[in-house]
Coordinates of C-alpha atoms and ligand atoms in Angstrom, one line a residue:
X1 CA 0.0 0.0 0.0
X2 CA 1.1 3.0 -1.3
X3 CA 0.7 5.5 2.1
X4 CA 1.5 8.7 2.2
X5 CA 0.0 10.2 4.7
X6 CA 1.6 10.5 7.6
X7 CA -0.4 9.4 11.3
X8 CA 1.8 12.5 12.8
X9 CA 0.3 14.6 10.5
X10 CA -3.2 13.6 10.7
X11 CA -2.9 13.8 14.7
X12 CA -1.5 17.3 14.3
X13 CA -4.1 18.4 11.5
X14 CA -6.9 17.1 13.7
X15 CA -5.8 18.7 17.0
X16 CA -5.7 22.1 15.2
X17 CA -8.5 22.3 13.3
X18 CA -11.1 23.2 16.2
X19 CA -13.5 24.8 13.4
X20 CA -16.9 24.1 14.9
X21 CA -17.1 20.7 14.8
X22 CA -18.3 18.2 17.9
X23 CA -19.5 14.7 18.1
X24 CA -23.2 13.7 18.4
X25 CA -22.7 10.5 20.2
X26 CA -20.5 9.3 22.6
X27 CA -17.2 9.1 21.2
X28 CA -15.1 12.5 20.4
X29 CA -14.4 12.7 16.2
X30 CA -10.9 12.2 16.6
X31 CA -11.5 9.0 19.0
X32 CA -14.1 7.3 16.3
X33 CA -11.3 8.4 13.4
X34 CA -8.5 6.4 15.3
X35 CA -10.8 3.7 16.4
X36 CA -11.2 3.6 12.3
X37 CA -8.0 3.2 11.4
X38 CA -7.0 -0.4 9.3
X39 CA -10.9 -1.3 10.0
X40 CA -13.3 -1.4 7.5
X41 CA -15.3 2.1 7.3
X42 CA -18.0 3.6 5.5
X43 CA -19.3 7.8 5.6
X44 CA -22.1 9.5 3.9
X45 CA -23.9 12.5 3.7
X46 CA -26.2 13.0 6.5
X47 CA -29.3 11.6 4.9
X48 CA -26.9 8.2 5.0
X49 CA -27.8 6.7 8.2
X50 CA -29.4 3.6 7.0
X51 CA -27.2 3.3 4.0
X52 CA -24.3 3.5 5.9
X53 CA -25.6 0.8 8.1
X54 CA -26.0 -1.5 5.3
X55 CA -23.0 -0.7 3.6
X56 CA -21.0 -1.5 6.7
X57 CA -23.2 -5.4 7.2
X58 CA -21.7 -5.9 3.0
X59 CA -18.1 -4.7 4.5
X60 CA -18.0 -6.6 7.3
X61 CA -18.5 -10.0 5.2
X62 CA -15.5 -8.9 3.1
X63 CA -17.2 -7.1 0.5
X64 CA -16.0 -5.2 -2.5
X65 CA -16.2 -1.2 -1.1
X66 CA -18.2 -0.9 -4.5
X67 CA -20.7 -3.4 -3.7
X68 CA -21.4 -2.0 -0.2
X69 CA -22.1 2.0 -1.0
X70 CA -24.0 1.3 -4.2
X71 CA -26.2 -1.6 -1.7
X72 CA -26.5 1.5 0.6
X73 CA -27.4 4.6 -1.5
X74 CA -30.2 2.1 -3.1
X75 CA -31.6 2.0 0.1
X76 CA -32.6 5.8 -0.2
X77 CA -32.8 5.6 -4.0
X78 CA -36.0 3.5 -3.2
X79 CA -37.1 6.0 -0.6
X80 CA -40.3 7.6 -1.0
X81 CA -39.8 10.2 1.9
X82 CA -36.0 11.3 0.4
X83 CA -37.1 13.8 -2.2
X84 CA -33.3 14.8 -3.0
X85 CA -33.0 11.1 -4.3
X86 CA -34.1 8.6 -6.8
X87 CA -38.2 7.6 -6.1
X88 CA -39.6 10.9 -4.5
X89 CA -37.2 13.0 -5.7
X90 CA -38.6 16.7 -6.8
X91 CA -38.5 16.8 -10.5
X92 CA -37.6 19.6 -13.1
X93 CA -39.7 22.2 -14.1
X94 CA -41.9 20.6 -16.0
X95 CA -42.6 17.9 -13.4
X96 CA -40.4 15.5 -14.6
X97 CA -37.7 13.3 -12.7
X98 CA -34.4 13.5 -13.8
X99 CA -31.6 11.4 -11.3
X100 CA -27.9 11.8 -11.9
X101 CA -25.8 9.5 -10.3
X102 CA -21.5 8.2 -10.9
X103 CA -19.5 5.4 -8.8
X104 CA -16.2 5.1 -8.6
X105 CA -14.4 1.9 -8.1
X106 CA -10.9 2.9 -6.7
X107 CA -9.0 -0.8 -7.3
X108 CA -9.5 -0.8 -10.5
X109 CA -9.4 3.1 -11.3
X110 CA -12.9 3.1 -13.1
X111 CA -15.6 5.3 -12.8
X112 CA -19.5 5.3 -14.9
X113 CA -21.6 7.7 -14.6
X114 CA -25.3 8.8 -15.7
X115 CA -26.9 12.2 -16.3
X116 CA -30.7 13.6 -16.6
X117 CA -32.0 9.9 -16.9
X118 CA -35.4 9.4 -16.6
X119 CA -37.9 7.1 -15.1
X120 CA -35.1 4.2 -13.8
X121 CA -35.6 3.7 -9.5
X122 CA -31.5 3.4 -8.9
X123 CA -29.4 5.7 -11.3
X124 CA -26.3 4.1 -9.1
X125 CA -26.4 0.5 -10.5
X126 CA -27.3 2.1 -14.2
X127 CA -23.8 4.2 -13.5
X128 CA -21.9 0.7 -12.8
X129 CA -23.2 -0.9 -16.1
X130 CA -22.0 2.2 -17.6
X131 CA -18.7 1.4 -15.6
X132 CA -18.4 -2.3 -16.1
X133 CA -19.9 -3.0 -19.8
X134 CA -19.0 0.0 -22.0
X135 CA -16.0 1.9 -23.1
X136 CA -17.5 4.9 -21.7
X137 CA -17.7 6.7 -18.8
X138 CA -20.7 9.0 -18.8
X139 CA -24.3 8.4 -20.7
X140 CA -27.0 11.1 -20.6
X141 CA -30.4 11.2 -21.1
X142 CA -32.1 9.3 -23.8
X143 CA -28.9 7.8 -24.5
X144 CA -29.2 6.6 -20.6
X145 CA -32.3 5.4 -20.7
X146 CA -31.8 2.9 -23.4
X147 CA -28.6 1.3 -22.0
X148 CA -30.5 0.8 -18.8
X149 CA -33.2 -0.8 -20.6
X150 CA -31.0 -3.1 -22.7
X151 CA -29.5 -4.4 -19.5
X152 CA -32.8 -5.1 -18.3
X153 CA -33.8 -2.2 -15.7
X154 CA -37.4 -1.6 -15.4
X155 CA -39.0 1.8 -15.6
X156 CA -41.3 3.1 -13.7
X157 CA -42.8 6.6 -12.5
X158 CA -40.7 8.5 -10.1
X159 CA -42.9 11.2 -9.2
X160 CA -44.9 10.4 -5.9
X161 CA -47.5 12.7 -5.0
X162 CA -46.1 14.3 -2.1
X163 CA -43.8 15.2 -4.9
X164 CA -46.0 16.1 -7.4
X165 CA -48.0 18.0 -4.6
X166 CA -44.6 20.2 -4.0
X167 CA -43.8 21.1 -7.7
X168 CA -47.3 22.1 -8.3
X169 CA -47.4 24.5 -5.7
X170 CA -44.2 26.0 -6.6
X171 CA -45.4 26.5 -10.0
X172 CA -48.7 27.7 -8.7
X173 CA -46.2 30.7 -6.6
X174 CA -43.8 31.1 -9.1
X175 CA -45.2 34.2 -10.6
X176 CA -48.1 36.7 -10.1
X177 CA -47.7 37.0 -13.7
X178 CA -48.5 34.0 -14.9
X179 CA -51.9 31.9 -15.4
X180 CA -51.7 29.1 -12.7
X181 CA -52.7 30.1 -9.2
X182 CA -52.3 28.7 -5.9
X183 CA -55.5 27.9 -3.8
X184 CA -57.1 31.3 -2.8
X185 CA -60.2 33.1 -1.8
X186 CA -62.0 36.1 -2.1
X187 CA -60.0 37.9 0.0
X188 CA -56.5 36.5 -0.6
X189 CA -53.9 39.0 -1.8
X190 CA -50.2 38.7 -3.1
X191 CA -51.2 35.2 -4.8
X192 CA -47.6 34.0 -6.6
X193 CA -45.5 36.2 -4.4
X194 CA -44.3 33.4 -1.4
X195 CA -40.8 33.0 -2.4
X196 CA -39.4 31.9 0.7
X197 CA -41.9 28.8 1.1
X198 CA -40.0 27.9 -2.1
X199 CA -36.0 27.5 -1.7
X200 CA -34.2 26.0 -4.1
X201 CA -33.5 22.5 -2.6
X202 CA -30.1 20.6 -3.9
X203 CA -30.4 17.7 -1.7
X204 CA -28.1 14.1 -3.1
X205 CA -26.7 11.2 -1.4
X206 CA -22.7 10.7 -1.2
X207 CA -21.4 7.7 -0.2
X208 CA -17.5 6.0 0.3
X209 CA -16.2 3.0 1.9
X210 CA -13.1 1.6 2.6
X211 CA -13.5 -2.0 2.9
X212 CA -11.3 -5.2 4.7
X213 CA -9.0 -5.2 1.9
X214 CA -8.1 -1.5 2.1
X215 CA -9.7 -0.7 -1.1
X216 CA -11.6 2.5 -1.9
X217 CA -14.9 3.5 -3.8
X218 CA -17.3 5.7 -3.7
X219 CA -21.2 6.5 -4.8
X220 CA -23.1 9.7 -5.5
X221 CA -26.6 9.8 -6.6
X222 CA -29.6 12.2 -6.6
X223 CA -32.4 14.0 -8.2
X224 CA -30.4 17.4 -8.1
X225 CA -31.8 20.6 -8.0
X226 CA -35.6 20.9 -7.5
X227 CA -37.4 22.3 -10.2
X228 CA -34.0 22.4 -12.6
X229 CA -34.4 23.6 -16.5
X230 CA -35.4 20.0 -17.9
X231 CA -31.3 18.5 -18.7
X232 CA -29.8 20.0 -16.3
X233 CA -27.1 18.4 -14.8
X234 CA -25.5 19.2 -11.6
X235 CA -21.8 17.9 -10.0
X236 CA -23.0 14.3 -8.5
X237 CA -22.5 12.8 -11.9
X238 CA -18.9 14.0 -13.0
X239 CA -16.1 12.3 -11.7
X240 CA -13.9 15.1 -10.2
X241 CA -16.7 17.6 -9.3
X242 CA -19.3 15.4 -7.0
X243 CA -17.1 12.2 -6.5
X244 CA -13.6 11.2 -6.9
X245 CA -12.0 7.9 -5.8
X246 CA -7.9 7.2 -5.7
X247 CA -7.2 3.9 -4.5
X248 CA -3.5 5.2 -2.7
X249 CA -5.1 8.3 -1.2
X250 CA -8.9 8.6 -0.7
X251 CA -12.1 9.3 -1.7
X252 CA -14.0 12.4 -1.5
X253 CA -17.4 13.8 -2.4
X254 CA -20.4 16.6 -2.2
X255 CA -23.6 17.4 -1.9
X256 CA -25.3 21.0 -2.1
X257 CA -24.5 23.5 -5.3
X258 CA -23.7 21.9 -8.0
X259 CA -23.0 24.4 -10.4
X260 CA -20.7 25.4 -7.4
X261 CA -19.1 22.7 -7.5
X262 CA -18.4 21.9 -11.1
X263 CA -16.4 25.2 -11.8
X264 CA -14.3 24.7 -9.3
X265 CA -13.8 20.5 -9.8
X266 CA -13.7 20.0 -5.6
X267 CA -13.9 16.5 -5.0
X268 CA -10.9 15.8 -7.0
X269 CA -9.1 18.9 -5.2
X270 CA -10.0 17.3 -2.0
X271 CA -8.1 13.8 -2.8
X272 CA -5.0 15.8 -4.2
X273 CA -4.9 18.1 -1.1
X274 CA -4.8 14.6 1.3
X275 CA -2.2 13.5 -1.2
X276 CA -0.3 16.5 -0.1
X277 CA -0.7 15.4 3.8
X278 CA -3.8 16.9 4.6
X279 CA -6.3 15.5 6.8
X280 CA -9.8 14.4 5.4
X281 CA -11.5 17.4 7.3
X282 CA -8.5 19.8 6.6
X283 CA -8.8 19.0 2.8
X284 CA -12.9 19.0 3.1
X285 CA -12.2 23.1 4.6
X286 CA -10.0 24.0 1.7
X287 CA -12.0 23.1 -1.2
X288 CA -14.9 25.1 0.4
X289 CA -12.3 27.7 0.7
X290 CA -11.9 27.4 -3.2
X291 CA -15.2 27.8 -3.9
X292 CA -15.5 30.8 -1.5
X293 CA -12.5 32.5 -3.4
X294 CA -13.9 31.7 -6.7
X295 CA -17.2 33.1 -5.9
X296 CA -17.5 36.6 -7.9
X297 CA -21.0 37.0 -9.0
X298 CA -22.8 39.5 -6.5
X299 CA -26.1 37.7 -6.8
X300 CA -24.7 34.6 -5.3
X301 CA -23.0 36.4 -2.4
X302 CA -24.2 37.5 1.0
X303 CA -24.1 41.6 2.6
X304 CA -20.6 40.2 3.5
X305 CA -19.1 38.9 0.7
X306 CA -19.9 35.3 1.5
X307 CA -21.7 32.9 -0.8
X308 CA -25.3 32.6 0.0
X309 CA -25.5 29.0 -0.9
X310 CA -23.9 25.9 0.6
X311 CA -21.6 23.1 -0.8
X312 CA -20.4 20.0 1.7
X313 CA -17.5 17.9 1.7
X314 CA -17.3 14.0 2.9
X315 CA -13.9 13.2 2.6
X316 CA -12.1 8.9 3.7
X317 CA -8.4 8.6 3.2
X318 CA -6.7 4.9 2.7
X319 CA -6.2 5.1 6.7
X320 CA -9.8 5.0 7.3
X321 CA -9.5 8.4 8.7
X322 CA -12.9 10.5 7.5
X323 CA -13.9 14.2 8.0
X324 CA -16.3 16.5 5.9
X325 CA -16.6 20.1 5.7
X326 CA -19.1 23.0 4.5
X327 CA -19.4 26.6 4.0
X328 CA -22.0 27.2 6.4
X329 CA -22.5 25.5 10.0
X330 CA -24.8 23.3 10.8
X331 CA -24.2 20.2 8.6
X332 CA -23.8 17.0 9.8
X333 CA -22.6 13.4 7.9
X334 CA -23.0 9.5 8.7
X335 CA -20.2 7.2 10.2
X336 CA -20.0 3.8 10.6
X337 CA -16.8 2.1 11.6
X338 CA -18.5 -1.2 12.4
X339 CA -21.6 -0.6 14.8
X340 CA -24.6 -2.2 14.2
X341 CA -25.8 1.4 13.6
X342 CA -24.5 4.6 12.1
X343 CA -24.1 8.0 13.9
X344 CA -24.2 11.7 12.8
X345 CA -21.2 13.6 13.5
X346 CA -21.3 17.3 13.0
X347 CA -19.1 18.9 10.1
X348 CA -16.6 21.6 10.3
X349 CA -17.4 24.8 8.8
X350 CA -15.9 28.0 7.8
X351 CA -19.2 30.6 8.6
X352 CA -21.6 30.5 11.1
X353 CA -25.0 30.9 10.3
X354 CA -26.7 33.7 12.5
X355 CA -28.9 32.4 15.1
X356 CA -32.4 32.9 14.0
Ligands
LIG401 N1 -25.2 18.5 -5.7 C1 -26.3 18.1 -6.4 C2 -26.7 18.9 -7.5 O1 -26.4 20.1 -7.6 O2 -27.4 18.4 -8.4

């Protein structure tokens, strides 16, 4: 094993870093990162508590790290009540599904990936066929959808109506100047003009294991952003951006603004700043320093100067030392080094949110 970073380091790095982060659960972070260390692992993004769980029952038999996140994340694919992911998820503008999802297997140094594909429950396994039986790497729309039906994946609708129910009625606000309104009565006023019932919501699952052989992969999937231009295509499905897996260093990936996210490639800047000696939650708090400092565009930027939008980090190096980061407090990610269930553990950060 190829293994450059350093356990000095990582204590040092660890120590230091102080930025807002403390343990929901017994254990202090940097006790459940050593207890991690040569054991089988798995993190995720904080809607990963069950698939973490899983994914840790596949490690603990000896499974491939591959088999046990993509066994996980289908676990909230298939969720109704997740509408950031697969079945449930919001859909575009037009009320349409769209799920982008990539895997990357870090023994082998391959990666698939699928983008804006419609009506297929678990975009994940679609992105390993892509991985394992073409020459390819990424397959979008239409061009998605007909690979996973020639490998034999069933479609189905994806829309449930709690989700149909929230699309329609941001639709029904999204104007006063447009023809569909929102229920009212005589007396109603201001019809179309409830903006802040409607945020933009760029919920996604990311997922990485290392297993018992001390191999690395990882697994992002999701529905992307709610109510997207129809095509769309956010960071969970390009290798580099939303995930990225290197079987001597780490793997690394995101959830929240995609379009963040893909200018400034951060999951691949996470891996090469633990190549450089970084700790997983060191390297998490740079790249969201990157995207801070490449951040221009006044509409996306606070009174202060500080992006008005969030982008998280989940970060495992080939140690089985773990961290993630975000712009704003208040995230939190799943760990499981081997319990029969997961735990949340809160994320560093580099602002505060104000109290409200
Ligand atoms: N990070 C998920 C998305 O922007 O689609």
């Amino acid at each position: 094993m190829q293994n450059k970073i350093k356990r000095r380091t990582f204590l040092r790095s660890t120590a230091s870093a102080g930025v807002g982060a403390l343990l929901t659960g017994k254990l202090s972070r940097q006790d459940a990162v050593a207890a991690s260390v040569g054991k089988p692992v798995v993190i995720a993004s904080a809607n990963g508590l069950e698939a973490t769980a899983r994914a840790m029952e596949l490690l603990q038999q000896g499974k491939d790290a591959l088999d046990a996140v993509i066994a996980g994340v289908s676990l909230v694919e298939a969720d109704p009540k997740d509408n950031s992911v697969g079945y449930g998820g919001l859909p575009n503008e037009e009320g349409v599904v769209e799920l982008d999802a990539s895997v990357m297997h870090g023994p082998t140094g391959r990666g698939g990936c699928v983008a804006a594909l419609r009506n297929i429950l678990h975009p994940s396994q679609v992105a390993r066929r892509v991985m394992e039986r073409t020459d390819h790497v990424l397959l979008v729309g239409e061009g998605a959808l007909r690979f996973a039906r020639a490998h034999g994946f069933k479609e189905q609708e994806l829309l449930t109506e709690e989700s149909r129910a929230a699309w329609l009625k941001w639709k029904e606000n999204l104007s006063p100047q447009d023809d569909w309104l929102p229920p009212h009565d005589r007396d109603s006023k201001g019809i179309g003009k409830v903006w802040e019932a409607f945020r933009r919501h760029y919920g996604t699952i990311n997922c990485n294991a290392l297993d018992a052989q001390g191999n690395l992969s990882g697994c992002t999937t999701t529905s992307g952003l709610a109510f997207k231009i129809p095509g769309r295509v956010g960071d969970s499905p390009i290798l580099g951006a939303g995930l990225y897996v290197d079987n001597d260093v780490g793997a690394a990936g995101s959830t929240g603004r995609g379009e963040a996210n893909l200018l400034a490639c951060s999951s691949v800047l996470v891996v090469e700043f633990m190549r450089q000696g970084k700790s997983p939650e060191e390297a998490c708090l740079l790249a969201c320093r990157r995207i801070v400092n490449q951040t221009k565009m006044k509409r996306l930027l606070d009174d202060d100067g500080r992006p008005n939008f969030d982008v998280r980090f989940y970060a495992l190096n080939k140690r089985g030392e773990f961290g993630s980061a975000s712009i704003w407090s208040g995230g939190r990610f799943a760990v499981n080094t081997g319990e029969a269930q997961s735990r949340l553990v809160d994320s560093a950060y580099l602002f505060k949110r104000a109290e409200k």
